Structures are given as structure tokens and as C-alpha cells.
PDB file of C-alpha atoms in Angstrom:
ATOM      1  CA  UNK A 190      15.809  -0.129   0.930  1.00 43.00           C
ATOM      2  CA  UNK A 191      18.707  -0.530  -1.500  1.00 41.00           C
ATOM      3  CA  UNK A 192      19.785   3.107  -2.679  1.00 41.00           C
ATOM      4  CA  UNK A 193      17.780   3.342  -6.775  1.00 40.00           C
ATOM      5  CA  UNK A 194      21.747   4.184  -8.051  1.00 42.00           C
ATOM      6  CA  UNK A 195      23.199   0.518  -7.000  1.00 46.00           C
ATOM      7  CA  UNK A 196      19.963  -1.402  -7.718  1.00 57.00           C
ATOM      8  CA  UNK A 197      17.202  -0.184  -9.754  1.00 62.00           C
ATOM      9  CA  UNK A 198      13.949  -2.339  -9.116  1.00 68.00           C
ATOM     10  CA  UNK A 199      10.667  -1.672 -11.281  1.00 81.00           C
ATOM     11  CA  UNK A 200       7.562   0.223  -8.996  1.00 85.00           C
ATOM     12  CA  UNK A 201       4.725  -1.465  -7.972  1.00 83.00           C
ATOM     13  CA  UNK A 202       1.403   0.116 -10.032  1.00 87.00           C
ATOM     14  CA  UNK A 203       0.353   2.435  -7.117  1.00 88.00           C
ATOM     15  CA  UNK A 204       3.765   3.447  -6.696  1.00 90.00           C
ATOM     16  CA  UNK A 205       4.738   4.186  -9.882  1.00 92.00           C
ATOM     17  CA  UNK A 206       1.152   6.030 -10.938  1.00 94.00           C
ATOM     18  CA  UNK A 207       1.537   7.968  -6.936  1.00 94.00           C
ATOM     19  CA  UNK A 208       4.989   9.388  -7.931  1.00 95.00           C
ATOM     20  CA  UNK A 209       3.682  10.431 -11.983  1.00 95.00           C
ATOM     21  CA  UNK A 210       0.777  12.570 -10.322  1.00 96.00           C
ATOM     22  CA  UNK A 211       3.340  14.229  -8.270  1.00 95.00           C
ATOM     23  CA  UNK A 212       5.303  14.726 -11.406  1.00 94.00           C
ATOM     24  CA  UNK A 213       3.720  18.147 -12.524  1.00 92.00           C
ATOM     25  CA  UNK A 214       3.167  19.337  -9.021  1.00 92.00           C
ATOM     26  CA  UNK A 215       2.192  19.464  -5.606  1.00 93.00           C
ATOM     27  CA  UNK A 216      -1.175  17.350  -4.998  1.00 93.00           C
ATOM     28  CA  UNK A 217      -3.388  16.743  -1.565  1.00 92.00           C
ATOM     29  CA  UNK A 218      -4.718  12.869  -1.357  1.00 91.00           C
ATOM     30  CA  UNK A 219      -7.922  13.354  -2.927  1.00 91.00           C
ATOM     31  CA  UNK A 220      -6.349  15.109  -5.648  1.00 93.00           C
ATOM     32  CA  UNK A 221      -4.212  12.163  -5.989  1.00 94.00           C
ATOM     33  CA  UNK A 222      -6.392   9.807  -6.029  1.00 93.00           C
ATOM     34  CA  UNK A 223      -8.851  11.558  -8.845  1.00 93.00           C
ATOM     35  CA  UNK A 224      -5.267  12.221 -10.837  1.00 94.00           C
ATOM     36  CA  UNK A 225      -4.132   8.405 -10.864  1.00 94.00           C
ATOM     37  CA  UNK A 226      -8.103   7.542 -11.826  1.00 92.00           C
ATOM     38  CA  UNK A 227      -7.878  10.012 -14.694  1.00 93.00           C
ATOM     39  CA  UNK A 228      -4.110   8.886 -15.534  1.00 93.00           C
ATOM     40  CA  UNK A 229      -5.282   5.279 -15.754  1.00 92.00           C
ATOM     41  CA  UNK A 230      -8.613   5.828 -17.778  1.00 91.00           C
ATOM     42  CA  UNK A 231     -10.312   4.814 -14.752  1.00 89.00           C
ATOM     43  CA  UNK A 232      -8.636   1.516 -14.405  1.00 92.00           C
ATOM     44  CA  UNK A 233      -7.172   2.421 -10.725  1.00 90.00           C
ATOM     45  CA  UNK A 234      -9.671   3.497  -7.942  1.00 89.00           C
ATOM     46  CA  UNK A 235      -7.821   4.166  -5.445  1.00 90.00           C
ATOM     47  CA  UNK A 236      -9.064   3.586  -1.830  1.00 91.00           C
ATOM     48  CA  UNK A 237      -8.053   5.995   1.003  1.00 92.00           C
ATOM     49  CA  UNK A 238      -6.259   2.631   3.190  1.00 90.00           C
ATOM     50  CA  UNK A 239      -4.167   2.108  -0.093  1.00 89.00           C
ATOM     51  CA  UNK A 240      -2.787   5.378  -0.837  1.00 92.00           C
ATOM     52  CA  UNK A 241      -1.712   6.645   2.823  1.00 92.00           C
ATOM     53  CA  UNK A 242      -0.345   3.094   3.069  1.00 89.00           C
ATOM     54  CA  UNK A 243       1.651   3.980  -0.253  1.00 90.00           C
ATOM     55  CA  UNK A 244       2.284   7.744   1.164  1.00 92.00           C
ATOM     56  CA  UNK A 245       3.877   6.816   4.624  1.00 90.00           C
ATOM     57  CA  UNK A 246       6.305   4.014   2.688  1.00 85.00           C
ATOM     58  CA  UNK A 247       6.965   6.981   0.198  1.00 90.00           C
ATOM     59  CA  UNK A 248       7.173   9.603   2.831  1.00 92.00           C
ATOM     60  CA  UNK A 249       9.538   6.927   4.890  1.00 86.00           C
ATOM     61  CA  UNK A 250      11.773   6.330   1.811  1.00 85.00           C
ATOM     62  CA  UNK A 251      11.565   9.963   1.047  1.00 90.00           C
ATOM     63  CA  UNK A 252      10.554  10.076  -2.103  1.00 93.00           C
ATOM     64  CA  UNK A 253       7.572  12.164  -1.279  1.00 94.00           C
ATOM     65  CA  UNK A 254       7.912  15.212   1.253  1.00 94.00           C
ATOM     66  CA  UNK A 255       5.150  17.325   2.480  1.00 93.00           C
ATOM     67  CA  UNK A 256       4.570  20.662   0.961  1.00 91.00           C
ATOM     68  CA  UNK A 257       4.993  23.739   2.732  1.00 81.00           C
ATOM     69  CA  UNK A 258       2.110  25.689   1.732  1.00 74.00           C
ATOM     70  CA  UNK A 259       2.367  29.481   2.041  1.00 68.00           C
ATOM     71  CA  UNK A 260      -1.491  30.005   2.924  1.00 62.00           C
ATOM     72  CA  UNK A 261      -1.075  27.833   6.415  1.00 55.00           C
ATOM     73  CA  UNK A 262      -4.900  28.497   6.780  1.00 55.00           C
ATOM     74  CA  UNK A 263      -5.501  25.976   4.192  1.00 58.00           C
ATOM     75  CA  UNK A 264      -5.664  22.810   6.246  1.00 66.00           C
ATOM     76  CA  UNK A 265      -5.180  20.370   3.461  1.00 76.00           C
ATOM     77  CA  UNK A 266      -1.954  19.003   3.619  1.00 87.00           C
ATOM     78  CA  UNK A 267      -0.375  18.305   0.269  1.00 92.00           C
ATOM     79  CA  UNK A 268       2.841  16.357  -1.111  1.00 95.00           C
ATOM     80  CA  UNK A 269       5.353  17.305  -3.638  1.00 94.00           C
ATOM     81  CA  UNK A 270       7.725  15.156  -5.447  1.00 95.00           C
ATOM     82  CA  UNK A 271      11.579  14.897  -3.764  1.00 95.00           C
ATOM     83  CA  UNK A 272      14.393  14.898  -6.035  1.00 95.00           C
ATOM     84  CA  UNK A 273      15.295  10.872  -4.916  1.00 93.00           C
ATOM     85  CA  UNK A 274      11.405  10.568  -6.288  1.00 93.00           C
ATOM     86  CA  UNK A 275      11.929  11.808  -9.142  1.00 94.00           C
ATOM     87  CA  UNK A 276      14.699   9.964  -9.776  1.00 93.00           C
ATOM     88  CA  UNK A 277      13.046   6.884  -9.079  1.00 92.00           C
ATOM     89  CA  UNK A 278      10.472   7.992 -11.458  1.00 94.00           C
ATOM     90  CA  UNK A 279      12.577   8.736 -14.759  1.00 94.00           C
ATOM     91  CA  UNK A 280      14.105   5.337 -13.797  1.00 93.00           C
ATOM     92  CA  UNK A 281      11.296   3.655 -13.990  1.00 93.00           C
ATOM     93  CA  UNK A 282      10.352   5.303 -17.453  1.00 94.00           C
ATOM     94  CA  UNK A 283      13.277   4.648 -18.892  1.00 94.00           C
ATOM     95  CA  UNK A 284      12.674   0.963 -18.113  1.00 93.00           C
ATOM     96  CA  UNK A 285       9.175   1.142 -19.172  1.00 93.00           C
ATOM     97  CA  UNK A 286      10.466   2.342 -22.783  1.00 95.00           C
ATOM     98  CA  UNK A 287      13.313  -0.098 -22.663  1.00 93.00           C
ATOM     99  CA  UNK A 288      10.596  -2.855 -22.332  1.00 93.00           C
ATOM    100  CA  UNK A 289       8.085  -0.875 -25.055  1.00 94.00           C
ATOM    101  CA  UNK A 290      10.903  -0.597 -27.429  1.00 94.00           C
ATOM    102  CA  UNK A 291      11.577  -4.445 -27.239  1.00 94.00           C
ATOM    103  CA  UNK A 292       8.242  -5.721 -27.408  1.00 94.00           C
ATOM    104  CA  UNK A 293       7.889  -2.849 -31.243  1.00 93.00           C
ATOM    105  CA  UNK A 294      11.046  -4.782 -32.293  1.00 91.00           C
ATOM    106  CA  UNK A 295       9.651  -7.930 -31.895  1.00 91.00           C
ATOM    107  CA  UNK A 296       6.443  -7.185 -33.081  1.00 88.00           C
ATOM    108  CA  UNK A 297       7.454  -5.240 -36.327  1.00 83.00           C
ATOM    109  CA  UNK A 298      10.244  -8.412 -36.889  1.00 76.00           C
ATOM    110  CA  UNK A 299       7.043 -10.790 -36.289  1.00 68.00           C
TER     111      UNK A 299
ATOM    112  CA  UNK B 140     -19.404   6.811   6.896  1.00 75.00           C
ATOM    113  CA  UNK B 141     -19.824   6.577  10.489  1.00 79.00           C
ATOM    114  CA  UNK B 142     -18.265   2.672  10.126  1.00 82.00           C
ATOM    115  CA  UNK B 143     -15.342   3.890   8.073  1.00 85.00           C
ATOM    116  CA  UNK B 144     -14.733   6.541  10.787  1.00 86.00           C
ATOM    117  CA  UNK B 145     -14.280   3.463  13.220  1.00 87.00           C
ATOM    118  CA  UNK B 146     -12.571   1.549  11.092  1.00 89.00           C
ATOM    119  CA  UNK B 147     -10.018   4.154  10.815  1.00 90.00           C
ATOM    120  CA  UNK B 148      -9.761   3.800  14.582  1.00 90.00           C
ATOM    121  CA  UNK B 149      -8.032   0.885  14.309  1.00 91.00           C
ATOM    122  CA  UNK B 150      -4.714   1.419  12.633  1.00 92.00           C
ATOM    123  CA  UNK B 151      -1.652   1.985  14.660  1.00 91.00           C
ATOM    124  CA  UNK B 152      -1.636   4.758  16.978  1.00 91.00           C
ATOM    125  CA  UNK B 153       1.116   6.178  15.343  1.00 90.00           C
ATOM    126  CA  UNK B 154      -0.195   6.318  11.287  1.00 91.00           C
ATOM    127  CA  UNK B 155      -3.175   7.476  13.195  1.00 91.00           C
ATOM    128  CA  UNK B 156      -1.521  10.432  14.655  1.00 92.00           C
ATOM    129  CA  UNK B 157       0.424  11.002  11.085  1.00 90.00           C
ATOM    130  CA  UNK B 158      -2.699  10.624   8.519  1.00 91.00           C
ATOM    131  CA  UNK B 159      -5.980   9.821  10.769  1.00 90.00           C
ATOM    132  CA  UNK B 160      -7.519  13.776   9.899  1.00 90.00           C
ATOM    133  CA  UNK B 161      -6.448  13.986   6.615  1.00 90.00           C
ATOM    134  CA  UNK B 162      -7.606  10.318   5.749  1.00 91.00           C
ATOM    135  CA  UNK B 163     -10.870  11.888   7.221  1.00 91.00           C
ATOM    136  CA  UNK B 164     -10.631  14.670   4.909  1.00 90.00           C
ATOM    137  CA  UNK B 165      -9.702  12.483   1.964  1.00 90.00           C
ATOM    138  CA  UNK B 166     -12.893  10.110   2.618  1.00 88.00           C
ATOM    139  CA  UNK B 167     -15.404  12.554   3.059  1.00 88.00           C
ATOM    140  CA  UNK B 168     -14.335  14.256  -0.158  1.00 87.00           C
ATOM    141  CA  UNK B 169     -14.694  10.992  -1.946  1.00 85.00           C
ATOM    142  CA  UNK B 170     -18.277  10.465  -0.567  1.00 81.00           C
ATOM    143  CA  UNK B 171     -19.315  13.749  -1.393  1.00 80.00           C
ATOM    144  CA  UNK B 172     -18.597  13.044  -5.023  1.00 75.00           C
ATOM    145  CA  UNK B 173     -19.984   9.346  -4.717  1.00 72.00           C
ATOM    146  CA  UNK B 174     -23.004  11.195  -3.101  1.00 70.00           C
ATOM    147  CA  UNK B 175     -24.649  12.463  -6.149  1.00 70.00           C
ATOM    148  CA  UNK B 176     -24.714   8.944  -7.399  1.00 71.00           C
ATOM    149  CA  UNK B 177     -27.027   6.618  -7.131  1.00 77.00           C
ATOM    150  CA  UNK B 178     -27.692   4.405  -3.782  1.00 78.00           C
ATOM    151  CA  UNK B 179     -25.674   1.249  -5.003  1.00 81.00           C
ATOM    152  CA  UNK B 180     -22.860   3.616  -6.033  1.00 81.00           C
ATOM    153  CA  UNK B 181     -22.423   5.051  -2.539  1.00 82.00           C
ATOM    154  CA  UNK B 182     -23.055   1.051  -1.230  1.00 85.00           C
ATOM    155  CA  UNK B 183     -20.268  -0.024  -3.792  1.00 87.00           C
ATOM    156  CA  UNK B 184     -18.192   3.137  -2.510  1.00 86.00           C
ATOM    157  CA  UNK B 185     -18.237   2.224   1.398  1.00 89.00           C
ATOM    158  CA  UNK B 186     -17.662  -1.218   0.214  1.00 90.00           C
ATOM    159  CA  UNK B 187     -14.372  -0.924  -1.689  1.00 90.00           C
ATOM    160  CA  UNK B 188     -13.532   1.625   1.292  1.00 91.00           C
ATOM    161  CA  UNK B 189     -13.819  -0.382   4.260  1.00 92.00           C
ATOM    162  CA  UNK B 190     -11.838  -3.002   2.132  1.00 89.00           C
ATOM    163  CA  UNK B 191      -9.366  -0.957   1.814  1.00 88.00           C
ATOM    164  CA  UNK B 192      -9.189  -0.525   4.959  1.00 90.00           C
ATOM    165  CA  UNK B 193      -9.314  -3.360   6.531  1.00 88.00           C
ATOM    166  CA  UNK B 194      -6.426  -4.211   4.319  1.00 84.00           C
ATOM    167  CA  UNK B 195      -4.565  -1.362   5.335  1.00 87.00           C
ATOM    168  CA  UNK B 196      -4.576  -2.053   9.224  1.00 88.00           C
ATOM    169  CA  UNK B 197      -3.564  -5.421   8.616  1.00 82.00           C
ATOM    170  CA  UNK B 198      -0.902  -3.979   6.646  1.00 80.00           C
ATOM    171  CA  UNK B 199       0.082  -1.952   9.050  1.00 84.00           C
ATOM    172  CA  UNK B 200      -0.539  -4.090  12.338  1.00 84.00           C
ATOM    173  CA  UNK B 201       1.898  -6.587  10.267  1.00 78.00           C
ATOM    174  CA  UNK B 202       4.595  -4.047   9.680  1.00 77.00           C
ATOM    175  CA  UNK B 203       4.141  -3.106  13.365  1.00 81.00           C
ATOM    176  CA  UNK B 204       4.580  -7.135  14.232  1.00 77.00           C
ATOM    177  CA  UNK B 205       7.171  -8.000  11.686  1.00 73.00           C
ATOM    178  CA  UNK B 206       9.526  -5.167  12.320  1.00 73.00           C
ATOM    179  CA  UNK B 207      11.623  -6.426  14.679  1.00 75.00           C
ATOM    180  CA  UNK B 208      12.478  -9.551  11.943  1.00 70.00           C
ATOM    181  CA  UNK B 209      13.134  -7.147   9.194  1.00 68.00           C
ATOM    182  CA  UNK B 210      15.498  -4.512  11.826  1.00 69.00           C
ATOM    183  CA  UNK B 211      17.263  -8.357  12.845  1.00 68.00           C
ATOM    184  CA  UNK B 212      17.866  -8.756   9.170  1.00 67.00           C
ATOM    185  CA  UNK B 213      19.471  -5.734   8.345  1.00 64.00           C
ATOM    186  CA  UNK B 214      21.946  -5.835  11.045  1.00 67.00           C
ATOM    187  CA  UNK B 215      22.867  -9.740  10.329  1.00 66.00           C
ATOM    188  CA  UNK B 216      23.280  -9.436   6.619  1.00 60.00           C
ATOM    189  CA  UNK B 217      19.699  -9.583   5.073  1.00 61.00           C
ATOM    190  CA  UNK B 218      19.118 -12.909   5.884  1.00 62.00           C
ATOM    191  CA  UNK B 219      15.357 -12.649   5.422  1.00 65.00           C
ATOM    192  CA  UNK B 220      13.229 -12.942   2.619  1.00 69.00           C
ATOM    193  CA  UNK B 221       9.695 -11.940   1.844  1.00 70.00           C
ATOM    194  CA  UNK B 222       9.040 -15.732   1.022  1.00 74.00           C
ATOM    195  CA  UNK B 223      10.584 -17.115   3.495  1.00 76.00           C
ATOM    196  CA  UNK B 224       8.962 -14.719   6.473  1.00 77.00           C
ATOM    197  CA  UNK B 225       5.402 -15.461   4.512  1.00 79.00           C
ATOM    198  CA  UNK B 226       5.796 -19.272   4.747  1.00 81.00           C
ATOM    199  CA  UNK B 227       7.200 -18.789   8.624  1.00 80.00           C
ATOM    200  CA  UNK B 228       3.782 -17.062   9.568  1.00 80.00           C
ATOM    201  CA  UNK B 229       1.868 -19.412   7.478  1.00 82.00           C
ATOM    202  CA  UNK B 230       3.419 -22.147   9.634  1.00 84.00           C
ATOM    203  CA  UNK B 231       2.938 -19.881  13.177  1.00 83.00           C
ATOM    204  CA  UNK B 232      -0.761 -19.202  12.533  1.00 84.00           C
ATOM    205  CA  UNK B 233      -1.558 -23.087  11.714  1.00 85.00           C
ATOM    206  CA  UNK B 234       0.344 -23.944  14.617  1.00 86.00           C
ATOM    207  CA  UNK B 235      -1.784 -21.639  16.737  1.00 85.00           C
ATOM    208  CA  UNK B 236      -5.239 -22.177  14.670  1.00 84.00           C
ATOM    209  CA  UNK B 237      -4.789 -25.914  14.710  1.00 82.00           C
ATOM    210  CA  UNK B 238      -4.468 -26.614  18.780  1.00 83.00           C
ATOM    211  CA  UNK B 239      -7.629 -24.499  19.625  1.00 84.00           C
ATOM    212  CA  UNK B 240      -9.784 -25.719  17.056  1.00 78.00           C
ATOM    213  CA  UNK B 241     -12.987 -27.358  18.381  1.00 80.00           C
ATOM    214  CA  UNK B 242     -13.114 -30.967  20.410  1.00 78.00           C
ATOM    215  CA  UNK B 243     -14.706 -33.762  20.433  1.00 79.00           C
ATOM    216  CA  UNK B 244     -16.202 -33.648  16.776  1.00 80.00           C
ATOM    217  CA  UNK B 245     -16.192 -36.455  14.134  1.00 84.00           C
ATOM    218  CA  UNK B 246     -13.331 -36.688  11.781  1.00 84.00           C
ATOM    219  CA  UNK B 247     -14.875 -35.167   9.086  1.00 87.00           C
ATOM    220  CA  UNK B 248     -15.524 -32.184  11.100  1.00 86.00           C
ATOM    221  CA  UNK B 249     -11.900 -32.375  12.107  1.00 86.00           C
ATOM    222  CA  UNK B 250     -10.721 -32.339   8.422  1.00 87.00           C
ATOM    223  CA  UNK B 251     -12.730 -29.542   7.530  1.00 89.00           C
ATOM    224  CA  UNK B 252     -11.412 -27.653  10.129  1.00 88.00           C
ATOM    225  CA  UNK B 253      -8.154 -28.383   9.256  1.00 86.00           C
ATOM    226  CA  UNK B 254      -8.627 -27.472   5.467  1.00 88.00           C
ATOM    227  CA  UNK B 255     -10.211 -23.896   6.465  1.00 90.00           C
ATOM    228  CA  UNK B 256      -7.323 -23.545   8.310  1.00 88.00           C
ATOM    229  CA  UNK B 257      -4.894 -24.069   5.538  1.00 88.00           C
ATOM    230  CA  UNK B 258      -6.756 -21.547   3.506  1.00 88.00           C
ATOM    231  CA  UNK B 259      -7.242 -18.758   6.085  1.00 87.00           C
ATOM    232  CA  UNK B 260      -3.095 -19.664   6.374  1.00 87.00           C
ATOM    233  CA  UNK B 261      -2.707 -19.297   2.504  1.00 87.00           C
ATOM    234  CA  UNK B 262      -4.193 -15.870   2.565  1.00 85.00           C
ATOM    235  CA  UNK B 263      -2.181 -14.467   5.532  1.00 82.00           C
ATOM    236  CA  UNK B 264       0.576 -15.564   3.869  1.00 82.00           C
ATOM    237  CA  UNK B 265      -0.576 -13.928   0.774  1.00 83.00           C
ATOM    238  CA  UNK B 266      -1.178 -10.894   2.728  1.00 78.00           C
ATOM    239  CA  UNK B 267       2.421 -11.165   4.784  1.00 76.00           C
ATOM    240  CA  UNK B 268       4.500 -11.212   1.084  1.00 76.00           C
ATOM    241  CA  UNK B 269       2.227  -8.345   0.340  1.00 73.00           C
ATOM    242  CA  UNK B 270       2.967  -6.276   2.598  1.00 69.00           C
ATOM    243  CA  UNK B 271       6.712  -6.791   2.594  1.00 68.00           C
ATOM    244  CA  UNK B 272       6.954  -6.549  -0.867  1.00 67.00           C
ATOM    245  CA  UNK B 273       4.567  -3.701  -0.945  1.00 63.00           C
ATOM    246  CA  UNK B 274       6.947  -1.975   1.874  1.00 58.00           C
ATOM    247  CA  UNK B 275       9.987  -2.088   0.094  1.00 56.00           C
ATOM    248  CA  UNK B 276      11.087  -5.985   0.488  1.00 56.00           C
ATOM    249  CA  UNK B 277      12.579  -7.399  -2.921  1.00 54.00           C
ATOM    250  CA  UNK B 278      10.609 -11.215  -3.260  1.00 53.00           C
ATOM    251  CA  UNK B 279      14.403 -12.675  -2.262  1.00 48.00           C
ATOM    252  CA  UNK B 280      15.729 -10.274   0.325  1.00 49.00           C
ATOM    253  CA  UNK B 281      13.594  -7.827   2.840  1.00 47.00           C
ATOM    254  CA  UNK B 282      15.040  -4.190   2.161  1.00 38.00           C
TER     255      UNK B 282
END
């Protein structure tokens, strides 16, 4: 994949809503998955297949990194944000309000 | 449950080793909540599920199969596109479905065949730009 700095591409929906739950902290897949239903007003469901298909591309590209839990007894592993992520993320964003700002000056013109 | 368990037995061995106990974890969480619903809620629930899935070994059997196409591309200038490797399977799986279709039944039969064919080729070429897209291919060049 082409580093985000030379070519910025906009995130698929899963993507994009995987790496904003991440955004204020560590979360473990089911945790995830209720985050991006309550994020979306229940518009995404994710199913398990989808997201740890999304996680392993994520975990591949690093964007996403496991996190190292200090109580080891807990056995549910979580993921954190990485910083490439989260720069993916505010890139993203910023494109989203680039588009939202367009479509209010076309609208208010209109 | 017990089906989605097997199901889950049929992704690659290695996402298996990597996510297999926590996408156990992660399922039987979800049903526990879908639990205290009512029956066609926990039917709807192993439905979407076991779609998911299904789709997500297929995903995954195809990045297994296509990876060797999309390493080729990287080293020879990035050659390949999600398109164009979508169209090339389309045209692989007709030439395999077509030759072992059934004999010796009327042309109509034939045709039909044919036409189901094209479709089931369609959708696994839907699926094939899916997943390369979905895995980081841009629609005109893979990675």
C-alpha cells in the first residue's frame, strides 16, 4: 500500500468507523463492534467475518497494533490505535470536512 | 452456534491461528446479547453471522490464491489492477464451469446453463474486486 503522505485515498466505511472507535482508546472486538453500531445510530452491524477481516488488513498495514494489557490474566485481547492510524484517520476527516464544507457552499449559494 | 463454530473452521490456517479464539470470544458475546431477544432475533443473528462468514473465508481463501499475482505486481511495476484481475477470474471460472457442465441435454438446457454460469461468474468477480479493493488495492492499481 502506497505510504498515506504521497497518496491519500478516502477509507472504506468499516475502515474508517474501525479506526474512529479506536480513536479514544484501546477496544477488544466486541467492544468494537457495539462502538461502530452506536457511532452509526445503528446503521452498521458489524459481523465477526467482517471486522477480523478489517483487523488483520489493519493490523498488516499497521495501523492498528495490539495492546499490551498490564492485567495478562485478562484473556481478551484488545487493539489500540498506531500513530500511522491515526494519521490516516485525521486524513480522512479532513477530507470528510473538505467535502461537507463544499456541499454548505453550494447549498447556502443554491 | 455450533455451525458458526465450523464455519470458522474453514478460514486459512493461518487467520485461524491469529483470530480463531478471539473470533470465538467475539461471537459468543454477541449471542449472549442477541440471546435475550426473541427467537427470530437470534435466527436473524446466526443468519447475518454465517454470512459474514462465509464471505470472509472467501475473502480470505482469495487473498491466499491471488497473492502470488499481487507479490508479481509489485516487483514488475504494478501492472495489475483490481479490474483487470476481477475480469481475469471471471474469464478462468467460465472457462472451468463451462467444459464440465452437464451432457447430452437439449439446447435450452444448455443455454440455461450457460446463463447461470455467467451470473455465478459476475458475482465472483464482484467478490474478487472486493476483496482487492477491500485489502488495500486502489480500483486502477493493486497496492
Amino acid at each position: 500500500m502506497q505510504p498515506i503522505t504521497s497518496e491519500p485515498r478516502p477509507l472504506t466505511e468499516t475502515v474508517f468507523f474501525l479506526l474512529l472507535s479506536l480513536k479514544s482508546g484501546p477496544l477488544h472486538g466486541y467492544g468494537m463492534m457495539k462502538d461502530i453500531q452506536a457511532l452509526s445510530d445503528g446503521r452498521i452491524r458489524l459481523t465477526t467475518g467482517t471486522l477480523y477481516g478489517a483487523l488483520k488488513r489493519l493490523l498488516q498495514e499497521e495501523w492498528i497494533a495490539p495492546f499490551e494489557q498490564e492485567d495478562s490474566s485478562r484473556d481478551k485481547k484488545a487493539y489500540r490505535l498506531t500513530d500511522l492510524g491515526r494519521l490516516q484517520l485525521d486524513t480522512e476527516i479532513m477530507r470528510m470536512r473538505q467535502v461537507m464544507a463544499a456541499i454548505s457552499t453550494r447549498t447556502r449559494e443554491a | 452456534m455450533k455451525a458458526l463454530l465450523w464455519l470458522l473452521r474453514l478460514y486459512p490456517r493461518t487467520f485461524r491461528a491469529q483470530f480463531e479464539t478471539e473470533m470465538i470470544q467475539t461471537l459468543s458475546e454477541a449471542q449472549g446479547r442477541t440471546l435475550r431477544h426473541h427467537r427470530v432475533a437470534v435466527l436473524a443473528f446466526c443468519a447475518r453471522e454465517a454470512t459474514g462468514i462465509v464471505r470472509g473465508v472467501a475473502g480470505e481463501w482469495l487473498a491466499v490464491g491471488l497473492w502470488p499475482i499481487i507479490r508479481l505486481s509489485e516487483e514488475r511495476g504494478h501492472w495489475a489492477t483490481a479490474s483487470a484481475i476481477a475480469i481475469a477470474v471471471q474469464c478462468l471460472v467460465y472457462g472451468i464451469l463451462v467444459p464440465i457442465g452437464p451432457r447430452g441435454i437439449s439446447s435450452t438446457g444448455a443455454g440455461l446453463y450457460r446463463l447461470g454460469a455467467m451470473f455465478v461468474c459476475v458475482a465472483v468477480a464482484i467478490e474478487v474486486s472486493r476483496v482487492l479493493v477491500a485489502s488495500g488495492a486502489k480500483k486502477r492499481r493493486i497496492l
